[in-house]
GROMACS .gro file of C-alpha atoms in nm:
model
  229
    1UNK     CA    1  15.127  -1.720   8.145
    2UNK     CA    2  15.379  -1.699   8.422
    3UNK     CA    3  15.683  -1.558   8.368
    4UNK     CA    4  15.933  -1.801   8.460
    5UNK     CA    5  16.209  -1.530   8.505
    6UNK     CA    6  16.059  -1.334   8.681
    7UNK     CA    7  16.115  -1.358   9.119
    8UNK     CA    8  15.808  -1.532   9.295
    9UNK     CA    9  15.685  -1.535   9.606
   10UNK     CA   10  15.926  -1.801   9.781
   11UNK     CA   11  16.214  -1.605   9.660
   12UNK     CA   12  16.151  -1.256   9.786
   13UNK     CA   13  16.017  -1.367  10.149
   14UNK     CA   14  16.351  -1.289  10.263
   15UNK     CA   15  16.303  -0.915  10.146
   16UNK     CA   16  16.143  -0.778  10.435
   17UNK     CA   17  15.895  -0.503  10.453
   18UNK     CA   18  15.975  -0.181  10.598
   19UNK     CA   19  15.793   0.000  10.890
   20UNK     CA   20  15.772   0.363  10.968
   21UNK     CA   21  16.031   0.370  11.244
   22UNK     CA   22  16.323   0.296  10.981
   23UNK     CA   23  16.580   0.543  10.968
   24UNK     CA   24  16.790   0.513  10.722
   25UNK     CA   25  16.737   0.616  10.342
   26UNK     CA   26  16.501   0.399  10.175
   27UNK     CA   27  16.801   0.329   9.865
   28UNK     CA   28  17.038   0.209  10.110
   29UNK     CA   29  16.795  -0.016  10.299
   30UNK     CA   30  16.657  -0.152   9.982
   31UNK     CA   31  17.036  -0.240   9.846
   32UNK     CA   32  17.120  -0.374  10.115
   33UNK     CA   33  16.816  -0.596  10.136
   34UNK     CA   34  16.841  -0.690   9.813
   35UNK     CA   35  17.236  -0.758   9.829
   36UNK     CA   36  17.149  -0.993  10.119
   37UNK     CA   37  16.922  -1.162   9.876
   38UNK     CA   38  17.162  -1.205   9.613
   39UNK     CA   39  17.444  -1.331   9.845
   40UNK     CA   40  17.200  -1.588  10.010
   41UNK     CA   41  17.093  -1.706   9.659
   42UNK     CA   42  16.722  -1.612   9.756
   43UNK     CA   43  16.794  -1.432   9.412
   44UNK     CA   44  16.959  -1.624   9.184
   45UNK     CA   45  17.260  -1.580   8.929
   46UNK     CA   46  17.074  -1.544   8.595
   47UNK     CA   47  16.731  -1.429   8.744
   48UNK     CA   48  16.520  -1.184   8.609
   49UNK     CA   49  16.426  -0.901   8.876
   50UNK     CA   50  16.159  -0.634   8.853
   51UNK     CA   51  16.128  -0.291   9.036
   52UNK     CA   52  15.779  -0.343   9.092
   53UNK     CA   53  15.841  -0.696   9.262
   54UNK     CA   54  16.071  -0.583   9.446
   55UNK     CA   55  15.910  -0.289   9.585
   56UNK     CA   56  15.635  -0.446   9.604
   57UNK     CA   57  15.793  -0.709   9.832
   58UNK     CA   58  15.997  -0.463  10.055
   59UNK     CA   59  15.653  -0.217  10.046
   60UNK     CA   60  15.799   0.080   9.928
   61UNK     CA   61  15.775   0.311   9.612
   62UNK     CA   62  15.973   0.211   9.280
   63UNK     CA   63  16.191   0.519   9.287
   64UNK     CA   64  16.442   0.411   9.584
   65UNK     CA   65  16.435   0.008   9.459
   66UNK     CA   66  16.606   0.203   9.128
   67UNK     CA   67  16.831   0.390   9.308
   68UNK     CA   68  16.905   0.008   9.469
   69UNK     CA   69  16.966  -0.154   9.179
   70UNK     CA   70  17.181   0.130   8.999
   71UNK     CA   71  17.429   0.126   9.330
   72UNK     CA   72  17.421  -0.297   9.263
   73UNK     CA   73  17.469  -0.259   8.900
   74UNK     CA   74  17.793  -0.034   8.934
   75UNK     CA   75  17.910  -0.311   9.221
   76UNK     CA   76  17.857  -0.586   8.941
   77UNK     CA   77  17.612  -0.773   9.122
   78UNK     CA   78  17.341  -0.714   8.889
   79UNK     CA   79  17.327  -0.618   8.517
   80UNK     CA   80  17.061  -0.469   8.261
   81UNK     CA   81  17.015  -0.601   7.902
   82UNK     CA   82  16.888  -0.440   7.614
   83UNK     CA   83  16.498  -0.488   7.587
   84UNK     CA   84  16.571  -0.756   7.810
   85UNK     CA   85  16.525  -0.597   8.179
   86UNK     CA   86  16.748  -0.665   8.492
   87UNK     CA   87  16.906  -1.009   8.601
   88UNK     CA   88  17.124  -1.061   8.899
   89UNK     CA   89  17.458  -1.088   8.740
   90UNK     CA   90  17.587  -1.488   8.695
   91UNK     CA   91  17.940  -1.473   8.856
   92UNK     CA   92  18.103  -1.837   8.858
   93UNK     CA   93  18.368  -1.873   8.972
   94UNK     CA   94  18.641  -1.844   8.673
   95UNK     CA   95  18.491  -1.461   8.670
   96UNK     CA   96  18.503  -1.464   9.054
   97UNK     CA   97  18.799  -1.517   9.003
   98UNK     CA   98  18.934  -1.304   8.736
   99UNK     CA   99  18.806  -1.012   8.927
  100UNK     CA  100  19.007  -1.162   9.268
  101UNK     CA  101  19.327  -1.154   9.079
  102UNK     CA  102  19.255  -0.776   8.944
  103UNK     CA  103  19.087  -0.644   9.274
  104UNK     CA  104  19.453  -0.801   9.436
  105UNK     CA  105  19.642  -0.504   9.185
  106UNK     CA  106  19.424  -0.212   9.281
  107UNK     CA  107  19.429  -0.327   9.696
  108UNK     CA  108  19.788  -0.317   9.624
  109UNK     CA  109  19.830   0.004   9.460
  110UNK     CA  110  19.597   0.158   9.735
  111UNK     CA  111  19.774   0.042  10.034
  112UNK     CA  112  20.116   0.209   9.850
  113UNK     CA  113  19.869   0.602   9.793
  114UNK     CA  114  19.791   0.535  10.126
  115UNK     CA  115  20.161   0.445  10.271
  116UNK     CA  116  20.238   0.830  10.084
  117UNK     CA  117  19.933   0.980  10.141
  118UNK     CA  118  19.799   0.906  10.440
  119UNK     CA  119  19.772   1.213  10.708
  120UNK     CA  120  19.725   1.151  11.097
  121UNK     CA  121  19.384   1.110  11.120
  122UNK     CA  122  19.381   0.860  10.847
  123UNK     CA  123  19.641   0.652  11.074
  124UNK     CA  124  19.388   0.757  11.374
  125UNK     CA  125  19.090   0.584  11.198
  126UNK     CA  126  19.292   0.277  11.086
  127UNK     CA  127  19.422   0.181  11.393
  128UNK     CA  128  19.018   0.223  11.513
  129UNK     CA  129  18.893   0.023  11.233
  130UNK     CA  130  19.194  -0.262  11.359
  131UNK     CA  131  19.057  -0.241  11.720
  132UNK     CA  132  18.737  -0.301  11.555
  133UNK     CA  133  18.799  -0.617  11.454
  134UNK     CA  134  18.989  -0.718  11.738
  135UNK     CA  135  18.681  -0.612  11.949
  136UNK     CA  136  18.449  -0.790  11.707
  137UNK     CA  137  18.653  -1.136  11.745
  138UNK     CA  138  18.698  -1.144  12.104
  139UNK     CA  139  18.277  -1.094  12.086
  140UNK     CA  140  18.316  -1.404  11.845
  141UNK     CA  141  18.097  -1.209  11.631
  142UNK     CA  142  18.138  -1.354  11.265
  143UNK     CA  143  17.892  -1.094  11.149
  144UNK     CA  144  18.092  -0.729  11.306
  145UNK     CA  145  18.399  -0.914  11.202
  146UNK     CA  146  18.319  -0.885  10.801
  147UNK     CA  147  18.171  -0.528  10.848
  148UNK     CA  148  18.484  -0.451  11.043
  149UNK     CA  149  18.705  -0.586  10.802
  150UNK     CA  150  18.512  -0.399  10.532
  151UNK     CA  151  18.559  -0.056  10.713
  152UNK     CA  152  18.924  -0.104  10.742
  153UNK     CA  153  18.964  -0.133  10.376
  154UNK     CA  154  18.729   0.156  10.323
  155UNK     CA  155  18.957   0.350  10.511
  156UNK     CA  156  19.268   0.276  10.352
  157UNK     CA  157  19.122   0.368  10.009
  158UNK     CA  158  19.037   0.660  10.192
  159UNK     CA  159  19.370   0.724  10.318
  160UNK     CA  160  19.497   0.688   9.959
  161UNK     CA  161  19.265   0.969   9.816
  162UNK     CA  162  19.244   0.831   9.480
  163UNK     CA  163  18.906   0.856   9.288
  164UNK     CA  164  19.033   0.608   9.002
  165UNK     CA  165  19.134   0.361   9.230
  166UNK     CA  166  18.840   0.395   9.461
  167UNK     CA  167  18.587   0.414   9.157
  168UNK     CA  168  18.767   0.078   9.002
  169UNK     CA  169  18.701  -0.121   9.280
  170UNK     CA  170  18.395  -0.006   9.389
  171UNK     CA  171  18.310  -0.218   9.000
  172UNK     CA  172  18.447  -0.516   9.204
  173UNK     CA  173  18.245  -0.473   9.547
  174UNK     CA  174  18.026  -0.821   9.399
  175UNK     CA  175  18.345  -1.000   9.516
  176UNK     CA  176  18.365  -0.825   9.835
  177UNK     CA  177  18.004  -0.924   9.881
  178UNK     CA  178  18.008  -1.301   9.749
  179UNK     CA  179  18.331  -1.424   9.930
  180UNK     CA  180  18.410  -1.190  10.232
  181UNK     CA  181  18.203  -1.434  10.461
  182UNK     CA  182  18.389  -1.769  10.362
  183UNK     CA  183  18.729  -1.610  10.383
  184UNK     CA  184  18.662  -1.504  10.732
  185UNK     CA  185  18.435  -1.794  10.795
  186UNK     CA  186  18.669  -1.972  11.063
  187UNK     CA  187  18.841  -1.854  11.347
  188UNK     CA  188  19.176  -1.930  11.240
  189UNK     CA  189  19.109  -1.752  10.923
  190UNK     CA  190  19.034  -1.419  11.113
  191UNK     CA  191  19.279  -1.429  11.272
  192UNK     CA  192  19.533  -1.451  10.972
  193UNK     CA  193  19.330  -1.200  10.825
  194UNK     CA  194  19.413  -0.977  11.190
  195UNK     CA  195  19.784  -1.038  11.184
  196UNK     CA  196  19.807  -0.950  10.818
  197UNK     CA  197  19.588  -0.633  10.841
  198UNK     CA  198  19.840  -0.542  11.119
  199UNK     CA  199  20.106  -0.568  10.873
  200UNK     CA  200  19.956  -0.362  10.616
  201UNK     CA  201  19.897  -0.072  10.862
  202UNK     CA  202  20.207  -0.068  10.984
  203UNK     CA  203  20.331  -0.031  10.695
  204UNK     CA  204  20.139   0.254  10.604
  205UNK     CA  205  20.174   0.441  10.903
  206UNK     CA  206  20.549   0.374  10.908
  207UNK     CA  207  20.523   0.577  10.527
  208UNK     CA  208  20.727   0.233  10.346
  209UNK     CA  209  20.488   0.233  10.038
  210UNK     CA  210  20.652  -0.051   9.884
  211UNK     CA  211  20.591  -0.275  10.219
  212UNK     CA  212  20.225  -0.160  10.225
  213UNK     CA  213  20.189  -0.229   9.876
  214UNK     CA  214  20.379  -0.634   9.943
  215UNK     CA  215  20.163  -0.686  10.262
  216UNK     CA  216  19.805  -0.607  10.070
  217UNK     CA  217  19.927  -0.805   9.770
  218UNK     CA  218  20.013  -1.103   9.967
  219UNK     CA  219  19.697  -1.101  10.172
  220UNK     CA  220  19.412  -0.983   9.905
  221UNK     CA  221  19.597  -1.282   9.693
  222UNK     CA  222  19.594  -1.555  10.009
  223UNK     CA  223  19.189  -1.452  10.064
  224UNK     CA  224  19.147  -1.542   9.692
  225UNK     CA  225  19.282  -1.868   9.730
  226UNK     CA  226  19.123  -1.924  10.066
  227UNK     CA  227  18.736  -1.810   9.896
  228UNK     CA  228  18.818  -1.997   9.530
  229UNK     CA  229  19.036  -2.261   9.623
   0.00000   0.00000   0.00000
């Protein structure tokens, strides 16, 4: 009998084998393969996934596809159930949206560490990470935009050298992953998104911890609205 839960054929064509000339890790290729899965809905909320299928579809050994889905598991995107096995996790969007509203707080309280914390070659690799974007959206590149934007945040949690924080919402990263692209799906929206990033890293540079903390609030809180309106 087939198992009805678990991925066929159809649904991991979009996890593509890898050849000898890739460089990276095997673990991070295989999450992000499979993350692109999830956020296309080639995997679907609820489904039951297998580290054999999906090693056998990407062609590589079980041991980096569990590595994979432990990273994807932390980031919420995926859960384990007793006796059960792994399903990609069901986030709708009252949950989506839940974790918005407390992702919001910790952004918040980051951007404030970061406002005290920061040293000058955090500042250095902010303003880099802004450029970034900029450079990315004159390239009208939707794609370098979202990895841009991503970087920039990475390096204000950086900048705030806080393991709680940074450990907290690296347990929300499924959001990141599920909504980044609508929220900076139009131009006008990246741009927003550019103009308040500016304000936030002003902010921090400038060392005014309570503007920091105002500017990331505002904007993580308009994205929310903008991805679950």
């Amino acid at each position: 009998m087939v198992d009805q839960h678990q991925p066929g054929t159809s649904a991991l064509s979009v996890l593509r084998p890898f050849t000898e000339t890739d460089l990276q890790s095997l673990a991070a290729r295989a999450y992000a393969r499979i993350r692109e899965a999830i956020v296309a809905g080639s995997l679907a909320p609820g489904q039951r996934i297998s580290e054999r299928g999906l090693a056998a579809a990407l062609d590589i050994s079980a041991q980096p596809v569990r590595e994979a889905l432990r990273r994807l598991e932390v980031e919420g995107m995926v859960e384990t159930r007793p006796r059960s096995g792994t399903y990609v996790a069901d986030l709708g969007r009252d949950r989506l949206f839940e974790i918005g509203l407390i992702r919001a707080t910790l952004e918040a309280v980051s951007a404030r560490l970061a406002a005290e914390r920061a040293t000058a070659a955090d500042h250095a690799a902010m303003r880099a990470r802004l450029e970034a974007i900029a450079g990315a959206m004159r390239s009208e590149d939707a794609a370098a935009v979202t990895l841009a934007n991503e970087a920039l945040h990475d390096a204000i949690h950086a900048a705030a050298a806080s393991r709680d924080v940074t450990r907290l919402l690296e347990g929300l990263r499924a959001y990141d992953h599920l909504t980044r692209e609508r929220i900076l799906s139009t131009a006008e929206e990246r741009a927003t998104a550019l103009a308040e990033h500016q304000a936030i890293v002003d902010a921090i540079i400038a060392g005014e911890p309570q503007a920091a903390e105002a500017a990331m609030k505002a904007h993580a809180l308009r994205s929310l609205s903008v991805a679950l309106p």
